[in-house]
XYZ file of C-alpha atoms in Angstrom:
775
model
C 5.490 -20.826 -63.332
C 4.018 -24.383 -63.485
C 5.237 -26.871 -60.919
C 3.538 -30.257 -60.251
C 4.878 -30.121 -56.688
C 2.351 -27.168 -55.983
C -0.691 -29.532 -56.167
C -0.023 -31.310 -53.095
C 1.230 -28.774 -50.563
C 0.275 -29.326 -46.929
C -1.914 -26.945 -45.160
C 0.954 -25.464 -43.130
C 3.335 -25.003 -46.069
C 3.940 -21.560 -47.520
C 1.360 -20.297 -50.012
C 1.801 -21.542 -53.545
C 3.229 -18.041 -54.911
C 5.836 -18.238 -52.091
C 7.106 -21.769 -53.049
C 6.959 -20.806 -56.751
C 9.137 -17.857 -55.580
C 11.585 -20.134 -53.744
C 11.925 -22.192 -56.839
C 13.219 -19.221 -58.624
C 15.596 -18.479 -55.841
C 17.130 -21.664 -54.970
C 19.982 -23.346 -56.724
C 18.704 -26.986 -56.943
C 15.520 -28.214 -58.536
C 12.707 -28.261 -56.058
C 11.788 -31.696 -54.732
C 9.542 -32.127 -51.739
C 11.933 -34.202 -49.673
C 14.469 -31.612 -49.857
C 11.921 -28.833 -49.054
C 10.496 -30.596 -46.051
C 13.323 -32.606 -44.930
C 12.799 -34.810 -41.645
C 12.680 -31.747 -39.447
C 10.221 -29.812 -41.605
C 12.843 -27.437 -42.931
C 14.333 -26.284 -46.236
C 17.410 -27.859 -47.207
C 18.636 -25.946 -50.249
C 20.941 -22.878 -50.922
C 19.923 -19.303 -51.681
C 21.615 -18.333 -55.008
C 23.209 -15.028 -54.362
C 25.382 -13.239 -56.717
C 28.531 -12.673 -54.676
C 28.630 -15.853 -52.209
C 26.344 -18.366 -53.522
C 27.092 -20.940 -50.722
C 26.766 -18.751 -47.613
C 23.182 -18.825 -46.921
C 21.454 -22.216 -46.768
C 17.659 -22.040 -46.523
C 16.068 -23.684 -43.391
C 12.580 -22.467 -43.459
C 9.935 -19.856 -44.151
C 9.233 -17.173 -41.606
C 6.484 -15.203 -43.417
C 5.602 -12.616 -46.089
C 4.089 -9.201 -46.485
C 2.856 -7.348 -49.412
C 6.150 -6.631 -50.839
C 8.276 -9.614 -49.947
C 8.800 -12.812 -48.053
C 11.140 -13.599 -45.251
C 13.303 -16.951 -44.982
C 15.017 -18.581 -42.024
C 18.595 -19.211 -43.390
C 21.860 -20.472 -41.897
C 24.771 -18.170 -42.284
C 27.697 -20.545 -42.988
C 30.192 -17.784 -42.525
C 29.038 -16.699 -39.045
C 27.457 -20.158 -38.108
C 24.114 -18.641 -37.046
C 20.537 -18.443 -38.167
C 19.491 -15.318 -39.685
C 16.421 -13.748 -41.428
C 16.632 -12.834 -45.183
C 13.929 -10.533 -46.820
C 13.685 -10.566 -50.484
C 11.126 -9.500 -53.000
C 8.486 -11.629 -54.289
C 8.969 -12.614 -57.943
C 5.989 -10.447 -58.953
C 7.358 -7.444 -57.221
C 10.799 -7.882 -58.407
C 9.641 -8.298 -61.982
C 7.394 -5.222 -61.765
C 10.396 -2.855 -62.054
C 12.434 -0.410 -59.913
C 9.735 0.466 -57.495
C 9.756 -2.659 -55.653
C 13.513 -2.850 -55.760
C 13.813 0.748 -54.449
C 11.165 0.079 -51.754
C 13.118 -2.996 -50.394
C 16.482 -1.177 -50.470
C 14.928 1.895 -48.888
C 13.639 -0.350 -46.088
C 17.086 -2.000 -45.552
C 18.946 1.317 -45.463
C 16.346 2.886 -43.059
C 16.660 -0.287 -40.750
C 20.378 -0.262 -40.936
C 20.517 3.305 -40.022
C 18.594 2.761 -36.825
C 20.780 1.357 -33.975
C 18.253 0.710 -31.247
C 17.545 -2.186 -29.070
C 13.836 -2.134 -30.042
C 14.578 -2.021 -33.876
C 15.793 -4.978 -35.840
C 19.482 -4.619 -36.806
C 20.519 -5.190 -40.555
C 23.469 -7.425 -41.053
C 24.114 -7.527 -44.709
C 22.488 -6.967 -48.142
C 22.993 -8.160 -51.641
C 21.436 -9.457 -54.847
C 20.324 -12.725 -55.973
C 21.560 -14.340 -59.231
C 18.608 -12.972 -60.875
C 19.376 -9.486 -59.826
C 16.696 -9.022 -57.117
C 17.881 -7.359 -54.006
C 17.782 -8.994 -50.395
C 18.998 -7.912 -46.986
C 19.982 -10.102 -43.892
C 18.689 -9.242 -40.312
C 18.280 -10.593 -36.995
C 15.587 -13.246 -36.557
C 12.716 -11.861 -34.313
C 11.016 -14.574 -32.492
C 7.935 -13.886 -30.236
C 4.364 -12.964 -30.402
C 2.854 -9.735 -31.475
C 1.542 -7.244 -29.084
C -1.924 -7.756 -30.743
C -1.932 -11.520 -29.259
C -1.111 -10.285 -25.927
C -4.013 -7.717 -25.999
C -6.372 -10.228 -27.285
C -5.458 -12.818 -24.748
C -8.008 -14.567 -22.515
C -6.506 -12.821 -19.449
C -6.337 -9.292 -20.740
C -2.828 -7.577 -20.277
C -2.740 -5.322 -17.269
C -3.115 -1.544 -17.964
C 0.354 -0.969 -16.196
C 2.140 -3.530 -18.312
C 0.604 -2.361 -21.525
C 1.602 1.324 -20.791
C 5.063 0.006 -20.078
C 5.302 -1.613 -23.361
C 3.926 1.435 -25.186
C 6.390 3.617 -23.230
C 9.265 1.457 -24.771
C 7.622 1.938 -28.230
C 7.739 5.582 -27.790
C 11.412 5.392 -26.849
C 12.244 3.390 -30.044
C 10.023 5.750 -32.187
C 11.572 8.943 -30.596
C 14.973 7.663 -31.440
C 13.806 6.943 -35.056
C 12.350 10.393 -35.235
C 15.661 12.019 -34.340
C 17.166 10.126 -37.325
C 14.394 11.623 -39.566
C 12.603 8.338 -39.975
C 8.898 7.974 -39.759
C 7.476 4.313 -39.508
C 4.097 5.028 -40.798
C 2.713 1.738 -39.965
C 2.701 1.383 -36.195
C 0.085 -1.092 -34.713
C 0.083 -3.902 -32.336
C 0.954 -6.513 -35.034
C 4.222 -4.630 -35.611
C 5.351 -4.718 -32.069
C 6.875 -8.156 -31.100
C 7.337 -9.458 -27.670
C 10.142 -11.986 -27.244
C 10.363 -14.796 -24.796
C 12.399 -12.677 -22.398
C 9.890 -9.757 -22.859
C 12.305 -7.973 -25.351
C 10.309 -5.529 -27.495
C 11.017 -5.274 -31.243
C 9.334 -2.812 -33.692
C 9.091 -4.623 -37.043
C 8.184 -3.851 -40.695
C 9.691 -0.576 -41.632
C 8.504 -1.333 -45.187
C 6.338 1.789 -45.401
C 8.939 3.852 -43.579
C 9.979 7.173 -44.997
C 12.113 10.070 -44.263
C 10.170 12.735 -42.371
C 8.391 15.366 -44.702
C 8.600 13.119 -47.799
C 5.369 13.134 -49.923
C 3.603 9.734 -49.463
C 0.322 8.261 -50.955
C -1.971 6.947 -48.168
C -0.545 3.827 -46.780
C -0.533 1.865 -43.433
C -3.519 0.389 -41.642
C -6.584 2.583 -41.648
C -7.523 2.239 -37.927
C -4.248 3.706 -37.023
C -3.975 6.389 -39.611
C -4.058 10.125 -38.560
C -6.499 12.342 -40.079
C -4.208 14.269 -42.183
C -3.018 11.121 -44.055
C -6.342 9.811 -44.944
C -5.990 11.042 -48.476
C -2.200 11.042 -48.373
C 0.094 13.757 -47.509
C 3.577 14.694 -46.004
C 4.930 11.981 -43.599
C 5.439 13.469 -40.094
C 6.654 12.156 -36.943
C 3.246 13.183 -35.358
C 1.602 10.261 -37.601
C 3.550 7.724 -35.451
C 2.427 9.478 -32.226
C -1.150 9.195 -33.375
C -0.772 5.563 -33.960
C 0.635 5.084 -30.526
C -2.237 7.071 -29.096
C -4.661 4.648 -30.997
C -2.829 1.784 -29.244
C -3.288 3.459 -25.922
C -6.734 4.096 -26.569
C -7.288 0.264 -27.141
C -5.578 -0.660 -24.032
C -7.716 1.918 -21.942
C -11.030 1.444 -23.686
C -10.764 -2.179 -24.699
C -11.687 -1.390 -28.316
C -10.437 0.652 -31.227
C -11.422 4.350 -31.587
C -13.167 3.749 -34.812
C -14.649 0.505 -36.051
C -15.680 -0.872 -39.359
C -14.224 -1.818 -42.586
C -11.483 0.376 -44.081
C -13.902 2.826 -45.950
C -15.964 3.236 -42.773
C -13.038 3.648 -40.662
C -11.570 6.449 -42.952
C -14.971 8.324 -42.758
C -15.316 8.209 -39.199
C -11.582 9.506 -38.896
C -12.479 12.313 -41.053
C -15.769 13.083 -39.377
C -14.255 13.845 -35.991
C -12.562 12.393 -32.976
C -13.524 9.160 -31.368
C -15.760 8.742 -28.343
C -14.267 9.963 -25.229
C -12.841 7.504 -22.788
C -14.617 7.095 -19.527
C -13.956 5.214 -16.300
C -10.164 5.211 -16.990
C -7.294 6.876 -15.306
C -7.571 10.640 -16.040
C -3.859 10.982 -16.634
C -3.709 8.189 -19.253
C -6.898 9.533 -20.680
C -5.188 12.883 -21.138
C -2.143 11.513 -22.832
C -4.115 9.543 -25.182
C -6.029 12.638 -26.330
C -2.834 14.555 -26.531
C -1.453 11.827 -28.730
C -4.550 11.637 -30.965
C -4.930 15.464 -31.337
C -6.669 16.199 -34.627
C -4.105 18.628 -35.781
C -0.422 17.302 -36.091
C 0.935 20.438 -34.447
C -1.114 19.965 -31.365
C 0.194 16.427 -30.789
C 2.612 15.599 -28.104
C 5.949 14.386 -29.408
C 7.065 10.596 -29.137
C 9.723 11.655 -26.495
C 7.435 13.610 -24.532
C 4.746 11.041 -24.583
C 7.363 8.395 -23.611
C 8.546 10.669 -20.593
C 4.953 11.190 -19.534
C 4.126 7.502 -19.666
C 7.495 6.815 -17.668
C 6.384 9.299 -15.059
C 3.076 7.569 -14.779
C 4.606 4.335 -14.490
C 7.014 5.492 -11.780
C 3.894 6.751 -9.858
C 2.258 3.479 -10.430
C 5.345 1.701 -9.138
C 5.328 3.907 -6.050
C 1.542 3.264 -5.822
C 1.968 -0.384 -6.037
C 4.835 -0.426 -3.523
C 2.786 1.586 -1.113
C -0.144 -0.766 -1.482
C 2.187 -3.752 -0.790
C 3.398 -1.982 2.286
C -0.119 -1.544 3.599
C -0.948 -5.266 2.804
C 2.295 -6.319 4.643
C 1.591 -4.152 7.628
C -1.982 -5.320 8.108
C -0.899 -8.470 10.224
C 1.024 -6.407 12.498
C -2.150 -4.214 13.455
C -4.048 -7.502 14.015
C -1.301 -8.946 15.975
C -1.080 -5.869 18.173
C -4.715 -5.978 18.913
C -4.565 -9.584 19.661
C -1.651 -9.101 22.056
C -3.654 -6.288 23.772
C -6.472 -8.642 24.137
C -4.268 -11.289 25.489
C -2.978 -8.904 28.136
C -6.247 -8.026 29.225
C -7.243 -11.674 29.625
C -4.060 -12.482 31.579
C -4.669 -9.598 33.847
C -8.260 -10.814 34.615
C -6.810 -14.191 35.250
C -4.373 -12.813 37.705
C -6.797 -10.716 39.416
C -8.847 -13.729 39.880
C -5.902 -15.832 41.229
C -4.882 -13.125 43.714
C -8.529 -12.558 44.976
C -8.552 -16.052 46.020
C -5.398 -15.661 48.162
C -5.189 -13.910 51.547
C -3.193 -10.867 51.662
C -0.914 -12.210 54.273
C -0.305 -15.631 52.300
C 3.372 -16.391 51.516
C 4.863 -15.450 48.245
C 4.711 -19.036 47.000
C 0.859 -18.930 46.969
C 0.969 -15.801 44.739
C 3.532 -16.927 42.264
C 1.013 -18.277 39.620
C -0.803 -15.001 39.757
C 2.415 -13.005 39.478
C 3.442 -15.221 36.430
C 0.077 -14.188 34.831
C 0.774 -10.504 35.589
C 4.250 -10.844 34.035
C 2.795 -12.506 31.066
C 0.276 -9.674 30.684
C 3.082 -7.268 30.893
C 5.055 -9.007 28.229
C 1.895 -9.205 25.871
C 1.538 -5.499 26.317
C 5.097 -4.734 25.590
C 4.747 -6.943 22.348
C 1.454 -4.969 21.422
C 3.374 -1.651 21.744
C 6.275 -2.999 19.621
C 3.884 -4.215 17.127
C 2.155 -0.857 16.999
C 5.382 1.091 16.339
C 6.271 -1.404 13.448
C 2.791 -0.772 12.179
C 2.895 2.944 12.326
C 6.491 2.935 10.660
C 5.144 0.712 7.743
C 2.057 2.769 7.192
C 4.063 6.056 7.440
C 6.547 4.559 4.900
C 3.685 3.703 2.581
C 2.181 7.362 2.850
C 5.722 8.752 2.155
C 5.716 6.715 -1.323
C 2.097 7.735 -1.949
C 0.752 10.481 0.324
C -2.791 10.232 -1.032
C -3.096 6.494 -1.062
C -6.579 5.794 0.503
C -5.672 2.337 1.744
C -2.932 3.827 3.839
C -4.617 6.972 5.003
C -7.548 4.668 6.047
C -5.506 2.110 7.838
C -3.509 4.939 9.667
C -6.750 6.670 10.738
C -8.293 3.415 11.967
C -5.316 2.655 13.941
C -5.230 6.012 15.620
C -9.069 5.722 16.231
C -8.666 2.666 18.097
C -5.864 4.319 20.156
C -8.076 7.154 20.709
C -10.847 4.903 21.965
C -8.396 3.245 24.278
C -7.130 6.546 25.553
C -10.715 7.813 26.365
C -11.464 4.549 28.166
C -8.355 5.060 30.225
C -9.220 8.636 30.676
C -5.649 9.628 29.662
C -5.953 13.365 28.499
C -2.555 13.455 26.901
C -3.100 10.550 24.703
C -6.790 11.704 23.925
C -5.292 15.038 22.743
C -2.360 13.333 20.800
C -4.455 10.790 18.893
C -7.241 13.485 18.232
C -4.582 15.629 16.699
C -3.236 12.938 14.675
C -6.607 11.998 13.410
C -7.157 15.598 12.581
C -4.049 15.642 10.613
C -5.013 12.498 8.863
C -8.269 13.988 8.004
C -9.874 10.471 7.001
C -12.183 10.435 10.027
C -13.034 14.216 10.517
C -16.807 13.236 10.193
C -16.324 10.559 12.802
C -14.493 12.983 15.136
C -17.119 15.631 14.688
C -20.169 13.121 14.929
C -22.440 13.621 17.845
C -23.820 10.610 19.801
C -27.674 10.006 19.451
C -29.683 9.604 22.384
C -33.368 9.162 23.422
C -34.748 10.691 26.588
C -37.852 9.244 28.103
C -39.234 10.057 31.527
C -41.972 9.130 33.818
C -43.777 11.437 34.016
C -43.314 12.796 30.549
C -43.161 16.413 29.672
C -40.171 17.258 31.885
C -37.719 19.990 30.719
C -34.413 18.531 29.781
C -31.182 20.514 29.924
C -27.627 19.057 29.158
C -24.604 20.242 30.969
C -21.078 18.953 30.035
C -18.636 17.929 32.696
C -15.547 20.182 32.101
C -12.200 20.335 33.807
C -11.616 23.297 35.855
C -8.566 23.331 37.961
C -8.414 19.475 38.842
C -11.936 18.871 39.158
C -14.705 18.143 36.738
C -17.512 20.725 37.141
C -20.688 21.330 35.090
C -20.476 23.592 32.222
C -22.927 25.820 30.523
C -26.452 24.433 30.038
C -27.774 23.474 26.686
C -31.697 23.331 26.647
C -32.819 20.222 24.779
C -36.643 20.414 24.924
C -39.268 18.342 26.792
C -39.312 14.705 27.317
C -39.694 12.463 25.296
C -37.269 13.640 22.769
C -34.488 12.559 20.421
C -31.493 14.417 20.191
C -27.628 13.987 19.930
C -24.671 15.360 21.910
C -20.858 15.433 21.517
C -18.910 12.566 23.042
C -17.871 13.022 26.503
C -19.350 13.075 30.162
C -22.757 14.945 30.558
C -25.490 15.510 33.172
C -29.060 15.678 31.864
C -31.127 17.599 34.185
C -34.810 16.602 34.247
C -36.949 18.878 36.389
C -34.457 19.088 39.251
C -33.223 15.442 39.057
C -29.890 14.711 37.268
C -28.897 11.679 35.030
C -25.348 11.426 34.309
C -24.594 9.959 30.778
C -21.308 8.882 29.408
C -21.395 9.367 25.526
C -18.604 7.235 24.181
C -17.619 6.886 20.611
C -18.391 3.351 19.258
C -20.175 2.350 22.409
C -23.728 1.185 22.584
C -26.338 3.835 23.200
C -26.387 5.038 26.802
C -29.970 5.599 26.736
C -30.906 2.032 25.615
C -31.492 -0.531 28.310
C -29.937 -4.160 28.633
C -32.498 -5.454 25.976
C -32.130 -2.457 23.634
C -35.253 -0.813 24.779
C -35.412 2.944 25.467
C -34.770 3.815 29.179
C -37.644 5.441 30.880
C -36.489 7.370 34.011
C -38.900 7.220 36.712
C -37.993 10.606 38.224
C -38.790 10.564 41.852
C -40.475 13.375 43.760
C -38.253 15.636 45.758
C -36.209 13.454 48.179
C -35.028 14.435 51.693
C -31.621 16.168 51.771
C -29.989 13.184 53.208
C -30.966 11.032 50.190
C -29.587 10.804 46.818
C -31.257 9.376 43.523
C -28.984 7.098 41.420
C -31.020 6.623 38.090
C -30.965 3.502 36.148
C -28.387 3.197 33.463
C -24.950 1.886 32.387
C -21.969 2.473 34.349
C -18.179 1.782 33.955
C -16.831 -0.223 36.898
C -13.442 -1.518 37.660
C -10.718 -0.733 35.314
C -8.605 1.233 37.702
C -5.050 -0.426 37.843
C -4.167 1.730 40.818
C -7.029 0.444 43.016
C -6.383 -2.570 45.010
C -8.234 -5.681 43.875
C -10.156 -3.567 41.367
C -12.377 -5.400 38.944
C -11.272 -5.495 35.327
C -13.067 -2.699 33.274
C -16.593 -3.709 32.610
C -19.765 -1.832 31.395
C -22.739 -2.983 33.427
C -26.409 -2.055 33.895
C -27.318 -1.019 37.290
C -30.997 -0.436 38.374
C -32.137 2.745 39.792
C -31.666 3.132 43.682
C -31.655 5.672 46.421
C -28.560 6.008 48.543
C -27.881 7.852 51.650
C -25.982 11.016 51.151
C -23.832 10.422 54.130
C -22.786 7.339 55.992
C -24.790 6.552 58.996
C -23.556 8.660 61.899
C -22.888 7.727 65.455
C -25.832 9.905 66.671
C -28.177 7.956 64.151
C -26.864 4.747 65.337
C -27.410 5.787 68.976
C -31.103 6.453 68.047
C -31.204 2.877 66.788
C -29.774 1.518 69.970
C -32.028 3.276 72.178
C -35.024 1.981 70.223
C -34.023 -1.582 70.861
C -35.001 -3.629 73.921
C -32.373 -4.367 76.461
C -31.513 -7.884 75.114
C -30.663 -6.587 71.706
C -28.562 -3.477 72.819
C -25.616 -5.675 73.879
C -25.270 -7.443 70.606
C -25.172 -4.238 68.360
C -22.948 -2.047 70.524
C -20.026 -0.644 68.681
C -16.958 -2.349 70.322
C -13.169 -1.906 70.101
C -11.654 -4.676 68.055
C -8.803 -5.348 70.599
C -10.450 -5.221 73.987
C -14.047 -5.706 72.929
C -14.949 -2.523 75.132
C -18.232 -0.896 74.028
C -18.052 2.561 72.600
C -21.319 3.686 73.986
C -21.934 4.686 77.412
C -24.556 2.623 79.330
C -24.537 4.427 82.676
C -27.651 6.479 83.213
C -28.883 5.516 79.897
C -27.257 4.991 76.420
C -24.943 7.925 75.355
C -21.851 8.613 73.227
C -18.360 9.004 74.923
C -17.117 12.523 75.142
C -14.543 11.859 72.328
C -17.250 10.579 69.883
C -18.883 13.373 67.852
C -22.408 12.401 67.085
C -21.977 13.756 63.419
C -19.156 11.446 62.688
C -19.657 8.168 60.808
C -20.395 5.294 63.263
C -17.640 2.743 63.127
C -16.873 -0.570 65.262
C -19.939 -2.205 63.964
C -20.097 -5.597 62.310
C -22.071 -6.644 59.235
C -25.001 -7.921 61.357
C -25.282 -4.534 63.301
C -25.400 -2.771 59.911
C -27.987 -4.863 58.554
C -29.988 -4.706 61.914
C -29.933 -0.876 61.566
C -31.158 -1.103 57.856
C -34.056 -3.376 59.048
C -34.954 -0.850 61.984
C -34.903 2.061 59.360
C -37.031 0.107 56.846
C -39.621 -0.500 59.655
C -39.463 2.943 61.008
C -39.641 4.771 57.572
C -41.742 2.241 55.627
C -39.167 2.304 52.987
C -37.045 -0.982 51.770
C -33.680 0.254 53.333
C -30.770 -2.201 52.922
C -27.062 -2.178 52.454
C -25.932 -1.235 48.903
C -24.372 -3.801 46.758
C -20.690 -3.191 45.990
C -21.447 -2.421 42.384
C -24.194 0.102 43.569
C -21.582 1.631 45.913
C -19.103 2.104 43.131
C -21.574 3.751 40.861
C -22.590 5.918 43.486
C -19.100 6.887 43.986
C -17.808 7.106 40.263
C -20.839 7.939 38.246
C -21.048 6.423 34.853
C -17.928 7.565 32.913
C -15.232 5.460 34.836
C -13.597 8.470 36.742
C -11.310 7.212 39.400
C -12.421 9.662 41.973
C -15.957 11.111 42.871
C -14.853 14.576 41.548
C -12.807 13.641 38.681
C -9.183 12.397 37.675
C -6.937 13.776 40.249
C -6.441 13.290 43.990
C -6.270 16.191 46.449
C -5.836 15.361 49.999
C -7.764 18.525 51.159
C -10.823 17.090 49.272
C -11.290 13.860 51.279
C -10.794 12.764 54.908
C -7.601 10.543 54.487
C -4.539 9.974 56.671
C -2.939 12.904 54.644
C -5.678 15.252 55.091
C -4.469 16.751 58.376
C -1.291 16.651 60.535
C -3.048 14.282 62.967
C -5.286 12.129 61.188
C -8.750 11.779 62.900
C -12.457 10.836 61.803
C -14.354 14.101 60.802
C -17.936 14.651 60.757
C -19.748 13.681 57.725
C -20.152 17.158 56.294
C -16.637 18.327 56.892
C -15.357 17.470 53.455
C -17.924 18.873 50.822
C -15.529 18.358 48.073
C -15.817 14.453 48.587
C -18.940 14.332 46.516
C -19.941 12.365 43.498
C -22.177 13.443 40.492
C -25.238 12.233 42.396
C -24.434 14.292 45.434
C -23.214 11.477 47.690
C -20.552 12.416 50.136
C -17.676 10.703 51.987
C -16.856 8.076 49.299
C -13.098 8.681 49.016
C -12.461 9.321 52.641
C -14.079 9.113 56.056
C -15.126 5.575 56.557
C -15.376 2.471 54.362
C -18.712 1.005 53.814
C -20.058 -2.541 54.469
C -21.904 -3.708 51.497
C -24.501 -6.369 50.699
C -21.982 -8.370 48.530
C -20.091 -11.434 49.542
C -16.594 -11.437 48.371
C -15.916 -13.086 45.099
C -13.038 -12.827 42.589
C -15.316 -13.016 39.727
C -15.910 -9.623 37.920
C -19.369 -8.922 36.445
C -19.885 -9.901 32.909
C -19.420 -7.176 30.174
C -23.006 -5.798 29.407
C -24.630 -7.623 32.362
C -27.175 -6.507 34.731
C -25.812 -5.951 38.337
C -27.560 -8.240 40.792
C -29.030 -6.913 43.929
C -28.530 -9.591 46.308
C -28.159 -9.316 50.081
C -25.632 -12.227 50.826
C -23.070 -13.127 53.296
C -19.771 -14.763 52.664
C -16.712 -15.906 54.517
C -15.475 -12.424 53.647
C -17.643 -9.330 53.017
C -16.874 -6.781 50.406
C -15.997 -3.375 52.057
C -15.922 -0.304 49.827
C -14.376 3.157 49.943
C -11.729 5.356 51.354
C -11.005 5.951 55.129
C -9.390 8.624 57.423
C -6.775 5.820 58.193
C -5.992 5.131 54.493
C -3.637 6.698 51.740
C -5.019 8.064 48.667
C -4.216 4.866 46.701
C -6.471 2.885 49.194
C -9.410 5.445 48.824
C -9.944 4.997 45.171
C -13.621 3.914 44.880
C -12.792 1.128 42.515
C -10.763 -0.483 45.389
C -12.212 -3.653 46.966
C -11.523 -4.903 50.433
C -12.493 -8.059 52.280
C -13.752 -8.052 55.812
C -14.808 -10.888 58.015
C -18.485 -10.277 58.787
C -18.061 -10.607 62.525
C -15.179 -8.170 62.755
C -15.321 -4.600 63.682
C -12.886 -1.946 62.280
C -11.937 1.658 63.398
C -12.350 2.850 59.726
C -15.487 0.950 58.610
C -19.181 1.857 58.919
C -22.029 1.716 56.457
C -24.594 3.589 54.558
C -28.179 2.651 53.516
C -29.671 2.199 50.079
C -33.044 1.162 48.548
C -34.229 0.126 45.234
C -36.703 2.219 43.504
């Protein structure tokens, strides 16, 4: 047909052959104004044989190899629909084109599925060519979404293909094979509705067909034609899944090259993708049709994968949502610790006998600390509940397992620092059940051992609980120093040629054998000491942190230089020797005196002597700070050694060792082990060797009972800084620190972390002193 109107078609107009086709299909003579109209739409009527005025053409929707599709207005139902009709050339070509269009219409009409275009009506044009009316499908092809700048997510793509499987499985139950499945024939609407289009090549299952469809989606058995089977559609879905997973078609090239590759063998294996999806892709693209999964089974498998992915996504969302709870719990605990430290400092500045109003500010801080700790516990419970919910949804979710393990790891570290055996056992068990930190639980703590002199044999012995005491376990030879080794976490004693170095090997803590500057510690092991002296090696020690000890510092890890300390407090007999060595003028000043009457507790008639009721082996008491210092100076001059009073930190380390134990012997109090008010029916001061169980890891005695000790430290509310070096300063304050338990005290007051303040000039029935010297 020759039409002058075809000479000036606009670029976005239908192709010339389509316009020519339209001229043969419309009732009116073609004129451009009617064709375009003001809104760019057709404005002419489709000439149908039965009802010529029903369908008014409004536009062109597209065309395929067999026909064209128009947008028309259905005057009878007052709606826009799509009409598909043969191109003139196909219609004129004989019955083949007519039969193909009618077959397509019948197939589509027989399939009532939301993802398949419904057919509303069919008929013939005035020239005898068939047409059929269907729903207009508006949207974008899946191909456009796959090729978008932001690629479609795997989960969403799988969801779409699962819906394709459902629709195709439905068609297969009706005996219909699509035969041209590809992303271009899957349309996504504005509301994400999915429609499979172009059933033009469809056939009944098992019908003989020549090769048709798109080469890249053609199964091996149809490369040269063959019987149409449902498995061919499954293969095409498998190709689309391959595209989603691999980001490319399984075979690439022009049609001939692709067909040759299909015949040659399977495509390259997918790598780096979800194994389950890769397996389903392989099952769908099996070389032999009988080996392929069905469309329904493939859809079910994809749905199961999506359900798992949904649960996985939900579990990950829960972990993300829970993370702030864990951080808030940690922050609340840190806040509680800071508030307790502030309350400690405030109370330390207030005399014990001050009115309650003077203590209310500190009490408020303590209450706030309790509230912060309660808040932390509540947040912990919520956090654990959320993480457990995530694990229920996806038991093997690494993020949840890791978060849970990290939470319990921190609780285990807290429990170990608090020396709470029940919580240690609980969180260790939970971590074992979780399994994510088995390597961390089993890891040993590395340590370096250096001595002066070198070459000393080193033997490690763990402290183990037997009964209610910590005692040394079986020896583990380590070799000769210097050496590098490792030991399990816990409390150990390293025996170095007869001397002992206690070490607290804590998970996550700095190395116990590195000094304040990170340098390896070299232990200058002294020669054998007299029996009444004990070596306390240099090293880190946990001080404070005992909430049951009055005025104890907050928990701190501090460095304490090596020193020697008296195994026992200075006895009354030793002090008498000091008095006898003094000139007459000094004796009066340093005599022990009763605090109430001022009467001396040393007899002077016929020479200095102790009263009959004073055992010379009991600790000396009723001496003030100056008297204790005078005795230390006398001993220093007599022995040629730098004797002095110990600082309060030295005194605490000598009593508690390095692992933060609350008592010299371990974690539990027993009245029979120390000279306290509950140790006998009638409390009395006992000789210094009377309670051998009151002994620390260094062999120092009488630290939880007997008498308290004057120290060289002036009272201060300020705790040592974490990681600091404890100062060795002999100072005097308005109040002087007194440390230790006493024969007049309850067990709570005998905890070695307890701090007491005494006026330097005062004398007490329960306070004496012991000597120390730096080495």
